[in-house]
JSON list of C-alpha atoms in Angstrom, two decimals:
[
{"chain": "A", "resi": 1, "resn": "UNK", "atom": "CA", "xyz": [-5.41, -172.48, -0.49]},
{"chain": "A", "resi": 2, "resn": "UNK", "atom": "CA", "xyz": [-5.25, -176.06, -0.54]},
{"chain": "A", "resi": 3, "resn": "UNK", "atom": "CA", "xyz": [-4.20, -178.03, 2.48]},
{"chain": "A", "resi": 4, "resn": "UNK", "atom": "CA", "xyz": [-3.58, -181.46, 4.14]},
{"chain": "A", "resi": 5, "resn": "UNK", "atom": "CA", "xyz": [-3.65, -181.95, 7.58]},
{"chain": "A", "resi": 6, "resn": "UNK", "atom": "CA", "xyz": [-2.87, -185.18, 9.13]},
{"chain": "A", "resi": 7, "resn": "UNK", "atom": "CA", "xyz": [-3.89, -184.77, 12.70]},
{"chain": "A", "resi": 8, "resn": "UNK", "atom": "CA", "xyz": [-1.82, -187.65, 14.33]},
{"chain": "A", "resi": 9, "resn": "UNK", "atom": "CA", "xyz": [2.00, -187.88, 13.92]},
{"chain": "A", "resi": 10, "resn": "UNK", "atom": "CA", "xyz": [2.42, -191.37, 15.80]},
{"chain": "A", "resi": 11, "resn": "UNK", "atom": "CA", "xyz": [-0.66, -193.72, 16.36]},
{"chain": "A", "resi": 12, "resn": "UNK", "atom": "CA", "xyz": [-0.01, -196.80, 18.50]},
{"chain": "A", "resi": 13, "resn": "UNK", "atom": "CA", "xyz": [-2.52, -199.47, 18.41]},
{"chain": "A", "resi": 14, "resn": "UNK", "atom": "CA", "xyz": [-2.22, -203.29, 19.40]},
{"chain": "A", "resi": 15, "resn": "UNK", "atom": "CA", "xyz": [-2.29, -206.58, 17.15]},
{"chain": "A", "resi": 16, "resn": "UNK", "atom": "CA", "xyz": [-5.33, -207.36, 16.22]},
{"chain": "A", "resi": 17, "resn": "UNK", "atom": "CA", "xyz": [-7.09, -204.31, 17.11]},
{"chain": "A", "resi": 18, "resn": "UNK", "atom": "CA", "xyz": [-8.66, -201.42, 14.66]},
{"chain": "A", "resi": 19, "resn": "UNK", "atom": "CA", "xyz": [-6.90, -198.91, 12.98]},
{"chain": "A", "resi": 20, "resn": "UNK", "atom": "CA", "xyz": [-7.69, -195.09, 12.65]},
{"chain": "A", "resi": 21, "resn": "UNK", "atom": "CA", "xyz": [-5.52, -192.50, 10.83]},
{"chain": "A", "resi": 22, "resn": "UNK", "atom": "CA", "xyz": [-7.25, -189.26, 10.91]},
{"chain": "A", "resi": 23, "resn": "UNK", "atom": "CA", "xyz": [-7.09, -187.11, 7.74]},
{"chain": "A", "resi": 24, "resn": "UNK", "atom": "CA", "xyz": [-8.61, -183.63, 7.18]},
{"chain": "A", "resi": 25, "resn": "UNK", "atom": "CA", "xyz": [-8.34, -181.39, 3.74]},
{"chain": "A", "resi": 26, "resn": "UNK", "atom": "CA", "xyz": [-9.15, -178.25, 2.73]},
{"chain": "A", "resi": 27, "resn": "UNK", "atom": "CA", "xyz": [-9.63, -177.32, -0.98]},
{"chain": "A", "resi": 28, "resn": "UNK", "atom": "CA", "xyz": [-11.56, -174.64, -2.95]},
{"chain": "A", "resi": 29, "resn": "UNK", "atom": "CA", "xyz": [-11.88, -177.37, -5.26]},
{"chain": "A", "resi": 30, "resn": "UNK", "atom": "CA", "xyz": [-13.35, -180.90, -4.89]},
{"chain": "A", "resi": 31, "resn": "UNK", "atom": "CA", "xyz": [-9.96, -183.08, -4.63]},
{"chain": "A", "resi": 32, "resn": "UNK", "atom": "CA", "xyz": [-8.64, -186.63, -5.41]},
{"chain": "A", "resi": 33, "resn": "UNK", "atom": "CA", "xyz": [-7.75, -187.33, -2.36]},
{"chain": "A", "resi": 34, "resn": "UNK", "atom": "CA", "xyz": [-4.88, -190.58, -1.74]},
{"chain": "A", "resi": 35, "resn": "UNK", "atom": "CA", "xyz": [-3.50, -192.70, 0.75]},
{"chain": "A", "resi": 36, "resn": "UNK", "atom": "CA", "xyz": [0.15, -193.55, 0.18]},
{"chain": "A", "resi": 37, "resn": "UNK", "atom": "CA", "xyz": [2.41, -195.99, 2.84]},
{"chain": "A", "resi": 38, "resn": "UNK", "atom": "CA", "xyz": [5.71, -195.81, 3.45]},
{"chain": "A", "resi": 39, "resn": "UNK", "atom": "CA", "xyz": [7.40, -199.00, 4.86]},
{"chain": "A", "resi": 40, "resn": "UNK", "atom": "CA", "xyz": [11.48, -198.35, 6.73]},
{"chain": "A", "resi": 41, "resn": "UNK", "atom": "CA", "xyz": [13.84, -196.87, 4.06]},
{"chain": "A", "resi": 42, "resn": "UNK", "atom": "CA", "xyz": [11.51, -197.72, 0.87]},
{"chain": "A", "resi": 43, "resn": "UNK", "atom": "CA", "xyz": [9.48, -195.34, -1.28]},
{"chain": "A", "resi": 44, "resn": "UNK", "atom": "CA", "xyz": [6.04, -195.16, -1.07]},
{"chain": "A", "resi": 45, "resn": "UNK", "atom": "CA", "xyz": [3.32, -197.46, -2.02]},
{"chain": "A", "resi": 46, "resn": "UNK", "atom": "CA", "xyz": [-0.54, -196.35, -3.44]},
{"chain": "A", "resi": 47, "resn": "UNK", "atom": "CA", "xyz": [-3.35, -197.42, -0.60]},
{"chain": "A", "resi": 48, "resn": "UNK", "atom": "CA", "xyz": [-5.94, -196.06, -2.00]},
{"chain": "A", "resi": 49, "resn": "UNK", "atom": "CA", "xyz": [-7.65, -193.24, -4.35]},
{"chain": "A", "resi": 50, "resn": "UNK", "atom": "CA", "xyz": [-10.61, -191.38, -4.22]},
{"chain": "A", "resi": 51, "resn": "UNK", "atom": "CA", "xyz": [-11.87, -189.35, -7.12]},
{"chain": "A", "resi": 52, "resn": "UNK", "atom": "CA", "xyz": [-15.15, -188.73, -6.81]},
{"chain": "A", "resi": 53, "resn": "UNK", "atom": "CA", "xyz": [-17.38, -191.93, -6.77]},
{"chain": "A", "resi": 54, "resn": "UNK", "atom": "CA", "xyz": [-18.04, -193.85, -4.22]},
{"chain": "A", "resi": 55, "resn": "UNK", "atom": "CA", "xyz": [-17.33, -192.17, -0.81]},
{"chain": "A", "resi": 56, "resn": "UNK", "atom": "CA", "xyz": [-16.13, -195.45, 1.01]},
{"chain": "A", "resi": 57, "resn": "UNK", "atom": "CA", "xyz": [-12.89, -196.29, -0.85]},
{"chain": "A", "resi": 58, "resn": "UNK", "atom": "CA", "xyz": [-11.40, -200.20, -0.17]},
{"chain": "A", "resi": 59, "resn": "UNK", "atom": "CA", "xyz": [-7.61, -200.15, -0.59]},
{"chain": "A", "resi": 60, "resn": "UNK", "atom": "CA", "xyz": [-5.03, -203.03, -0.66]},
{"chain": "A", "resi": 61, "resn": "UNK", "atom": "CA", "xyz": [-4.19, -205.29, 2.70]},
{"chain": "A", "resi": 62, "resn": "UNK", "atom": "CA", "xyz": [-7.82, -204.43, 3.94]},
{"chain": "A", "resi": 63, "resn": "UNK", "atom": "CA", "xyz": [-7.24, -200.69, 4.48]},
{"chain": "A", "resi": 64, "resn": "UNK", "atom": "CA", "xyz": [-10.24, -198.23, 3.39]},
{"chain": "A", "resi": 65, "resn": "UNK", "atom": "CA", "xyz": [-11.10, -194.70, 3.59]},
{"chain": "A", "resi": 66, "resn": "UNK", "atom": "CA", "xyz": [-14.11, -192.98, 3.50]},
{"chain": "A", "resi": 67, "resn": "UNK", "atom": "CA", "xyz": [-14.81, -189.25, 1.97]},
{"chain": "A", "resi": 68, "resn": "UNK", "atom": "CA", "xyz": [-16.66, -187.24, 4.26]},
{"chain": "A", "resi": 69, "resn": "UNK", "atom": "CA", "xyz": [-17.56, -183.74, 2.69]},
{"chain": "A", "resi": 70, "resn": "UNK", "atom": "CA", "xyz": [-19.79, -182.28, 5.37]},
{"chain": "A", "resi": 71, "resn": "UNK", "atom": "CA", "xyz": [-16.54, -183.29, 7.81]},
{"chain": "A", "resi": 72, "resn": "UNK", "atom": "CA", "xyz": [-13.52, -182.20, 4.77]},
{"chain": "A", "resi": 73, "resn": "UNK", "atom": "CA", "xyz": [-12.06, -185.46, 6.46]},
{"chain": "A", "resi": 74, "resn": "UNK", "atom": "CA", "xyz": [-11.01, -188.73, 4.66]},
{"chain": "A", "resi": 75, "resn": "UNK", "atom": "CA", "xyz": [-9.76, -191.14, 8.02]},
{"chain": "A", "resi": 76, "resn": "UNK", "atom": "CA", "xyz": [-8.15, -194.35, 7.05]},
{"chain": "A", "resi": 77, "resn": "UNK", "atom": "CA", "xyz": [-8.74, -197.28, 8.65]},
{"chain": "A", "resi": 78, "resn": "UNK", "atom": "CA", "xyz": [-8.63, -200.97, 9.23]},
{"chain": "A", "resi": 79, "resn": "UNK", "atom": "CA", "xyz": [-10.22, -203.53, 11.36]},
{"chain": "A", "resi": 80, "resn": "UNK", "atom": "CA", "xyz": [-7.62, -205.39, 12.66]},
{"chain": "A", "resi": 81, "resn": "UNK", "atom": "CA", "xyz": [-4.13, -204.60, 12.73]},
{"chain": "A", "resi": 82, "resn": "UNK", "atom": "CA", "xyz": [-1.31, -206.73, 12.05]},
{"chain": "A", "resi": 83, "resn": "UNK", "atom": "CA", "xyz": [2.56, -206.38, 12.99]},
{"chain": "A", "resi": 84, "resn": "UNK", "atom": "CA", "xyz": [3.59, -206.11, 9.04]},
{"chain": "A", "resi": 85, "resn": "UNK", "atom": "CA", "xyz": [1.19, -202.54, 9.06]},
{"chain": "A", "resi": 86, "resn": "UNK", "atom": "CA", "xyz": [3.94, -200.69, 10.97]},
{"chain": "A", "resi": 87, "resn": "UNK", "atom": "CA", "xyz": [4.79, -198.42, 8.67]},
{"chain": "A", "resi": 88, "resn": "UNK", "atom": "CA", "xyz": [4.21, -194.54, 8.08]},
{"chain": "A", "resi": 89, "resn": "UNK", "atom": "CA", "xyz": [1.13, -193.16, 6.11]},
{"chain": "A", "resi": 90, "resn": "UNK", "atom": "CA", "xyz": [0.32, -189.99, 4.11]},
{"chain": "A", "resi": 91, "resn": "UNK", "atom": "CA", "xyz": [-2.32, -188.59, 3.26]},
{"chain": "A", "resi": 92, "resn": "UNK", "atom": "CA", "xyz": [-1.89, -187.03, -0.58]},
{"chain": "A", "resi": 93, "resn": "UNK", "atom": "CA", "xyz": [-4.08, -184.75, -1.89]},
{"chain": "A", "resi": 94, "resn": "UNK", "atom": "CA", "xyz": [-4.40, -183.29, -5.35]},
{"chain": "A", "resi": 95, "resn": "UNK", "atom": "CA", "xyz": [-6.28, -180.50, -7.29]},
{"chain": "A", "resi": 96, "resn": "UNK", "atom": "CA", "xyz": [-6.48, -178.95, -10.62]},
{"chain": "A", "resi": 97, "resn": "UNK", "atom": "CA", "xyz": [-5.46, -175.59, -9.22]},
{"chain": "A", "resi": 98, "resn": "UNK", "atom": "CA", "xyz": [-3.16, -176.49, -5.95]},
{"chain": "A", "resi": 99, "resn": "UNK", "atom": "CA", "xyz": [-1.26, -179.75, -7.59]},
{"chain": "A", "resi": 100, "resn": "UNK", "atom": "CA", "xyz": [-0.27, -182.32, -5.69]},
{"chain": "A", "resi": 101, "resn": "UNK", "atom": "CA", "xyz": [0.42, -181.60, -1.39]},
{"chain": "A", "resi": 102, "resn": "UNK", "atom": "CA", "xyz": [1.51, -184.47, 1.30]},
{"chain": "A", "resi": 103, "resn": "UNK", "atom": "CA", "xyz": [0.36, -184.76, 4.40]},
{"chain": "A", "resi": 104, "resn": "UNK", "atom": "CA", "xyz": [3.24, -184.38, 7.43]},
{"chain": "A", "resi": 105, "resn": "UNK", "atom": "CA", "xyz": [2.55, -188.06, 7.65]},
{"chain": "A", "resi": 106, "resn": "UNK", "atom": "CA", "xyz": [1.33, -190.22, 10.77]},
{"chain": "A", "resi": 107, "resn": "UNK", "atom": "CA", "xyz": [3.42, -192.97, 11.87]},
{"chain": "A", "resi": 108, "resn": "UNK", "atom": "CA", "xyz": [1.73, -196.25, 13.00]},
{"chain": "A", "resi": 109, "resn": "UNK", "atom": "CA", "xyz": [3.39, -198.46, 15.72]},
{"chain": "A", "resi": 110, "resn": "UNK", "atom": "CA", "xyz": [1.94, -202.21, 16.42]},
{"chain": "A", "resi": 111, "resn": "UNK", "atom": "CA", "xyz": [2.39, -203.76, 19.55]},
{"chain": "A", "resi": 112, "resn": "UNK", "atom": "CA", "xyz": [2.51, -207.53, 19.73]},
{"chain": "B", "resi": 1, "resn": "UNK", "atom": "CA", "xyz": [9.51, -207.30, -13.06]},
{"chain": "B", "resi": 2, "resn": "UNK", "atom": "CA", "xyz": [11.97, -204.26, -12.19]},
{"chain": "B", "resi": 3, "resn": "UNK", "atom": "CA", "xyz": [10.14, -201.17, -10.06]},
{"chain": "B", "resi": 4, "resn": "UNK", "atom": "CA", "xyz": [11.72, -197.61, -10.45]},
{"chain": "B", "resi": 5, "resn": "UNK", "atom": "CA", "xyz": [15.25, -197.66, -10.14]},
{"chain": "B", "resi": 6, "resn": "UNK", "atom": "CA", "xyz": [17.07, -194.78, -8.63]},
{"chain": "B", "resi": 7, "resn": "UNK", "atom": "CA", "xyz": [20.53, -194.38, -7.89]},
{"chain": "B", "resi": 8, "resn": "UNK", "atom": "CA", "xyz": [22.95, -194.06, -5.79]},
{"chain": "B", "resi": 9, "resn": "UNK", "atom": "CA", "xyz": [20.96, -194.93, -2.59]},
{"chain": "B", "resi": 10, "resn": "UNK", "atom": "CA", "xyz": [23.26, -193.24, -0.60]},
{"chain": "B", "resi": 11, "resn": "UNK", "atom": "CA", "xyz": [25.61, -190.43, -1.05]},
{"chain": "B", "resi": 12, "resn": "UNK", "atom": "CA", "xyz": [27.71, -188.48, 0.81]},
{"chain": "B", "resi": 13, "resn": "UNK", "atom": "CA", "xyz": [29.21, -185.42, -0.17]},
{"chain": "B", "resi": 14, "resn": "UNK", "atom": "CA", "xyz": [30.51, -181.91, 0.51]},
{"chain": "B", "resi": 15, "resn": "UNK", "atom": "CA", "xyz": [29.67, -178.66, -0.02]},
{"chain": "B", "resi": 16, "resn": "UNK", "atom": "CA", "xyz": [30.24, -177.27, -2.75]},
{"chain": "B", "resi": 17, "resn": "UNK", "atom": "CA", "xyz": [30.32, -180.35, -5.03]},
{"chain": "B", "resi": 18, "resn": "UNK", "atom": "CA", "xyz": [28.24, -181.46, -7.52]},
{"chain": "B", "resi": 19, "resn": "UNK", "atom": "CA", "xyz": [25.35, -183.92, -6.99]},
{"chain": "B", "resi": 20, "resn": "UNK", "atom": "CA", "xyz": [23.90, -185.96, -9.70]},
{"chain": "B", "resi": 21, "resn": "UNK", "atom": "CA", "xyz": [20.81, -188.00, -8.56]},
{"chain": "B", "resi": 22, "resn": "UNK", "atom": "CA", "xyz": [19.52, -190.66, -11.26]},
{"chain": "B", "resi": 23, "resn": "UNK", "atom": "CA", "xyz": [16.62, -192.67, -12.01]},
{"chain": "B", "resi": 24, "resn": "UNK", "atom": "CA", "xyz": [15.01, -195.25, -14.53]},
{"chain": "B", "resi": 25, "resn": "UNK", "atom": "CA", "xyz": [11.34, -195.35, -14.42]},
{"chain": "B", "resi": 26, "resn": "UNK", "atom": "CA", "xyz": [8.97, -198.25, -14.82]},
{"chain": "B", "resi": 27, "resn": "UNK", "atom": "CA", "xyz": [9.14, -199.28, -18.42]},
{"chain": "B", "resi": 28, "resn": "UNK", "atom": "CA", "xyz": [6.05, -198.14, -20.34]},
{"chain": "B", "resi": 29, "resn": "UNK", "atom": "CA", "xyz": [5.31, -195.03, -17.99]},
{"chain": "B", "resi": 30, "resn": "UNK", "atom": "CA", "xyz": [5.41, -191.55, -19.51]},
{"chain": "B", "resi": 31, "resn": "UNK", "atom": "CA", "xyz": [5.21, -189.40, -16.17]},
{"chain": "B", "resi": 32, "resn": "UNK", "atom": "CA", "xyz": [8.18, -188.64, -14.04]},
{"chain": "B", "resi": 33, "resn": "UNK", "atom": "CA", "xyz": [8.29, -186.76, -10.90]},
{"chain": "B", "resi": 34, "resn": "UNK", "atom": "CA", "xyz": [10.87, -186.16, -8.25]},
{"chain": "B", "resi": 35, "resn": "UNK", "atom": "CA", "xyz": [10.24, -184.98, -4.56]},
{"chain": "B", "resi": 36, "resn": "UNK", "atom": "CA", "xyz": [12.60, -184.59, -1.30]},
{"chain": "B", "resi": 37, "resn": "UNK", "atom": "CA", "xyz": [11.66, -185.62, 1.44]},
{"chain": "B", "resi": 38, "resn": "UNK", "atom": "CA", "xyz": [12.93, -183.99, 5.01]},
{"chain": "B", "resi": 39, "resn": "UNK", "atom": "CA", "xyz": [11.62, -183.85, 8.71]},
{"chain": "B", "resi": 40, "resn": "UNK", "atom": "CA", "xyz": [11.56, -180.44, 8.45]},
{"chain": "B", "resi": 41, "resn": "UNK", "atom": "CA", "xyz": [9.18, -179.72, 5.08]},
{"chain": "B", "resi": 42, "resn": "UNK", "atom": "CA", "xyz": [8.04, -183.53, 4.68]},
{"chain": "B", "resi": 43, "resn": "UNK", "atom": "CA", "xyz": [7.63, -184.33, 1.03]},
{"chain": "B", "resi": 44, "resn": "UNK", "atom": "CA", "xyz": [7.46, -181.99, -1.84]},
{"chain": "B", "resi": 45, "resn": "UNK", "atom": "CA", "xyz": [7.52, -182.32, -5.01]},
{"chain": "B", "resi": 46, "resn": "UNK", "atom": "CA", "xyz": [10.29, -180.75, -6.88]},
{"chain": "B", "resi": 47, "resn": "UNK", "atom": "CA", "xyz": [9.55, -181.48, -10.86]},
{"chain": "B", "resi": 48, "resn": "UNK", "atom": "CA", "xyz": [7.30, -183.35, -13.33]},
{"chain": "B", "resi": 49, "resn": "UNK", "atom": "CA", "xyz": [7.86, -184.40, -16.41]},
{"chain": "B", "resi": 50, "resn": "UNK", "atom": "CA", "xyz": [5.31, -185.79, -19.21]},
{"chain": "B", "resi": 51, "resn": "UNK", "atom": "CA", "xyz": [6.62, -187.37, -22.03]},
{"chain": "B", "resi": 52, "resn": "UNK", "atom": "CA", "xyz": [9.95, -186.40, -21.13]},
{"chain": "B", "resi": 53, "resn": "UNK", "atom": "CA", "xyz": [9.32, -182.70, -21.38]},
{"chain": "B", "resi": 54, "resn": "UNK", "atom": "CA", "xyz": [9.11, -180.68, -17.81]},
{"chain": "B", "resi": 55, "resn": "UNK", "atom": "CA", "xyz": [5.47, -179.71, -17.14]},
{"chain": "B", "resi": 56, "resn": "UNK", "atom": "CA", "xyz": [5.75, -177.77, -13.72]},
{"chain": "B", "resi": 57, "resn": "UNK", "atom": "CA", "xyz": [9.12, -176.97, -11.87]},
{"chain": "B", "resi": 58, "resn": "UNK", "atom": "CA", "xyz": [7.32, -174.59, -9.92]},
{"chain": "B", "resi": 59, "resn": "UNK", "atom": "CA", "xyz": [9.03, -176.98, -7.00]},
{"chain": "B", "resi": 60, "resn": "UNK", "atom": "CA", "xyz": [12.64, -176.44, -7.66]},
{"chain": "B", "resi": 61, "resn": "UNK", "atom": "CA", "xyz": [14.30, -174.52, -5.08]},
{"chain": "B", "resi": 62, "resn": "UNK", "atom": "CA", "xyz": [16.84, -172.01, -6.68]},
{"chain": "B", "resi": 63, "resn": "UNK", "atom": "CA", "xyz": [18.91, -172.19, -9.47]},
{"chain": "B", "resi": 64, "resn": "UNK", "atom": "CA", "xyz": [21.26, -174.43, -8.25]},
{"chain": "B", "resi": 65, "resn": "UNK", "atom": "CA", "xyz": [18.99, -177.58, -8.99]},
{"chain": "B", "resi": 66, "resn": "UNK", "atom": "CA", "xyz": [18.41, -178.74, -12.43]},
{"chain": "B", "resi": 67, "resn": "UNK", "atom": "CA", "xyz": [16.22, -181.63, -13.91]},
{"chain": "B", "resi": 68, "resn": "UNK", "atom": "CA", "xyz": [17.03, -183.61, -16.98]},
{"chain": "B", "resi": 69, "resn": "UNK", "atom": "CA", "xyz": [14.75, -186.27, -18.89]},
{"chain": "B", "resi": 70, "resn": "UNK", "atom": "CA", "xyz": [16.76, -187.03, -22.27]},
{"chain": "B", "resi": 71, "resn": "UNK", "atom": "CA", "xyz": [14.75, -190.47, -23.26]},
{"chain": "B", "resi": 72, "resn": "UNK", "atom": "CA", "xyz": [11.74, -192.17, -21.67]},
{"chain": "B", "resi": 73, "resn": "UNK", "atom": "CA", "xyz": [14.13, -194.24, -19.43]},
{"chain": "B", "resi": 74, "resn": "UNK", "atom": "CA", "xyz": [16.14, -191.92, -17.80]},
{"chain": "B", "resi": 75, "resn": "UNK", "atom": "CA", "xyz": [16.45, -188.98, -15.76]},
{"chain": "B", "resi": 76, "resn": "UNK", "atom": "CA", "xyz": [18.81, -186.60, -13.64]},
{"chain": "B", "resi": 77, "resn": "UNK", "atom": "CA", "xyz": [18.39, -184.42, -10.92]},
{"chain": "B", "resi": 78, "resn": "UNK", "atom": "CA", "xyz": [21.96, -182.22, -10.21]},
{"chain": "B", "resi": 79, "resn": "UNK", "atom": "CA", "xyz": [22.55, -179.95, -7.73]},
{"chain": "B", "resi": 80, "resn": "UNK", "atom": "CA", "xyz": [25.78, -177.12, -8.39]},
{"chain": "B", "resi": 81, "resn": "UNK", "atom": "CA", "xyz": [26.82, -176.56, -6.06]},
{"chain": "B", "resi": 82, "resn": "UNK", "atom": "CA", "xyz": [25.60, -178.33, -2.83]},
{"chain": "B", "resi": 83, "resn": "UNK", "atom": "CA", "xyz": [24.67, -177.26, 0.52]},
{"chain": "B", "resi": 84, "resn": "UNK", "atom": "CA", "xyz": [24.41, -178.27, 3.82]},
{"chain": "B", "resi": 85, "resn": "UNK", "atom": "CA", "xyz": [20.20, -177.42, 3.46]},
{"chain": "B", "resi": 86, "resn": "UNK", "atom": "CA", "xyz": [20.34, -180.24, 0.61]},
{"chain": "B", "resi": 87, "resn": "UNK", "atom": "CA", "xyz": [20.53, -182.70, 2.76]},
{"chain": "B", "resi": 88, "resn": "UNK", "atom": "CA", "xyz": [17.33, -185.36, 2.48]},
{"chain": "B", "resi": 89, "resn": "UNK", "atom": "CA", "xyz": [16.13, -188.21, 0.81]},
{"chain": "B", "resi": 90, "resn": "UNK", "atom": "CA", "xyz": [15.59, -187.84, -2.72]},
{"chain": "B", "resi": 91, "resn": "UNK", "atom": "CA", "xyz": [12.73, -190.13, -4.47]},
{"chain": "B", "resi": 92, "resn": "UNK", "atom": "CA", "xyz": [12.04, -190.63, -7.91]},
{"chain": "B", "resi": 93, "resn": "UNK", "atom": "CA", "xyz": [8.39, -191.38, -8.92]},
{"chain": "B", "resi": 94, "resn": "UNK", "atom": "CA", "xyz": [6.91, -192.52, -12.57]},
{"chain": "B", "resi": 95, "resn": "UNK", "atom": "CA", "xyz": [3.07, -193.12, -13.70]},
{"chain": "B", "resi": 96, "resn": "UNK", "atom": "CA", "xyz": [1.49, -194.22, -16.13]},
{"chain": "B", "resi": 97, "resn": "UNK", "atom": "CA", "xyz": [-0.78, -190.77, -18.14]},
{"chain": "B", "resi": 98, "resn": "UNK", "atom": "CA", "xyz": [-0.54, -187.48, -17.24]},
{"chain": "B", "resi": 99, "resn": "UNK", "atom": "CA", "xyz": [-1.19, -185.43, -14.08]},
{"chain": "B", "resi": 100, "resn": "UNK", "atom": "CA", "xyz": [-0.11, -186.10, -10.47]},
{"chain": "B", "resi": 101, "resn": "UNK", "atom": "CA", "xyz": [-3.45, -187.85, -9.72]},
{"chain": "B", "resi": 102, "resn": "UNK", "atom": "CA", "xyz": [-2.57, -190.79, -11.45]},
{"chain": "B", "resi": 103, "resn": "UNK", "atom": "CA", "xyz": [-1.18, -193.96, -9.01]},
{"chain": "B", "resi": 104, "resn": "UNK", "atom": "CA", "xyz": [2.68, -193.18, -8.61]},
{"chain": "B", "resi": 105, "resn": "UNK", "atom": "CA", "xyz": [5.14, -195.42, -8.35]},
{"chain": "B", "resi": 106, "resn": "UNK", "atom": "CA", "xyz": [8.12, -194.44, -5.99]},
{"chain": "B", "resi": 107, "resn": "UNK", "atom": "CA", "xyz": [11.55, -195.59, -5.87]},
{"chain": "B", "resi": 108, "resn": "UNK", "atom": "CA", "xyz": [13.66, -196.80, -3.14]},
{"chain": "B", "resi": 109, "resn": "UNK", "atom": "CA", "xyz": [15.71, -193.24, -2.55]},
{"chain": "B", "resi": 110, "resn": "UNK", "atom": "CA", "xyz": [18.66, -191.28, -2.88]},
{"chain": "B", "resi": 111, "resn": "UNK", "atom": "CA", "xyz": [19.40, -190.55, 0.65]},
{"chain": "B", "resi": 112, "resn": "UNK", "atom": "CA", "xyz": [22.09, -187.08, 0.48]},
{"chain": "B", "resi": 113, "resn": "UNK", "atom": "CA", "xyz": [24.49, -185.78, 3.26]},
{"chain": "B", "resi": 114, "resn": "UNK", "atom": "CA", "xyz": [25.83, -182.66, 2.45]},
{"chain": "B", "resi": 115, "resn": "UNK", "atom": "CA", "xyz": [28.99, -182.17, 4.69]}
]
């Protein structure tokens, strides 16, 4: 069975430091695997996609992700956080047999 | 440009009553999907439609919740009648294609109270 397990549910991190939302998966199936954020009371907004080509997937507002098979882990991260990245993060992922499962979601808390 | 409209954003009702949930997707997509969203279960996705005809419902909880897509730009999600347990935030998703692993765009929200 297909599953999504997103390992933190609250990350705190300071301004200007790096970023690390920890993602694992487990699929019979090779997945697309996503990174959707969710800003205070709106829906949620594509990060990033990865399908299947390169492993090290860049994202919007300097967020990437890289695909680690031998780990079944896809960790999001960024170099240097800023205060408008608080915000809560899913990890999405999606297979041909198992559809489409969210993570429990990991909220991310910047301190000035 | 306008982003997928849903509405109400809030309601408030009891149980019992009917619930209609709407939404107006991003002009030009032809998939729409609808999840709820709740501390206890997180997000799920209830329904998904293609070209305005359902493709998996598999996510629908019981009979008492029912999907409608009657043009490109419009769709319902009822609930008859409404329970306590209904209670979450309802979002409203459309893409562009077919198939969930295309980039979704989300609405706002229909947050429900069931009283």
């Amino acid at each position: 069975a297909q599953s999504v397990t997103q390992l933190d549910s609250h990350v705190s991190v300071s301004e200007g430091t790096p970023v690390l939302l920890r993602c694992n998966y487990s699929s019979s199936y090779s997945p697309s695997l996503f990174w959707y954020v969710q800003h205070p009371n709106k829906g949620l907004q594509l990060l990033l996609k990865y399908t299947s080509a390169a492993t090290l997937v860049k994202g919007i507002n300097g967020f990437e992700a890289e695909f680690k098979k031998s780990e079944t882990s896809f960790h999001l991260t960024k170099p240097s956080a800023h205060m408008s990245d608080a915000a809560e993060y899913f990890c999405v992922s999606y297979s041909s047999a198992s559809k489409i499962i969210f993570g429990s979601g990991t909220r991310l808390s910047i301190r000035p | 440009d306008a982003g997928v409209i849903q509405s109400p954003r809030h309601e408030v009702t009891e149980m019992g009553q009917e619930v209609t949930l709407r939404c107006k997707p991003i002009s030009g997509h032809n998939s729409l999907f609808w999840y709820r969203q709740t501390m206890m279960r997180g997000l799920e996705l209830l329904i998904y439609f293609n070209n305005n005809v359902p493709i998996d419902d598999s996510g629908m909880p019981e009979d008492r919740f029912s999907a409608k897509m009657p043009n490109a730009s419009f769709s319902t999600l009822k609930i008859q009648p409404s329970e306590p347990r209904d209670s979450a935030v309802y979002f409203c998703a459309s893409s562009v294609g077919q198939g969930e692993w295309n980039e979704q765009f989300f609405g706002p929200g229909t947050r429900l109270t069931v009283l």
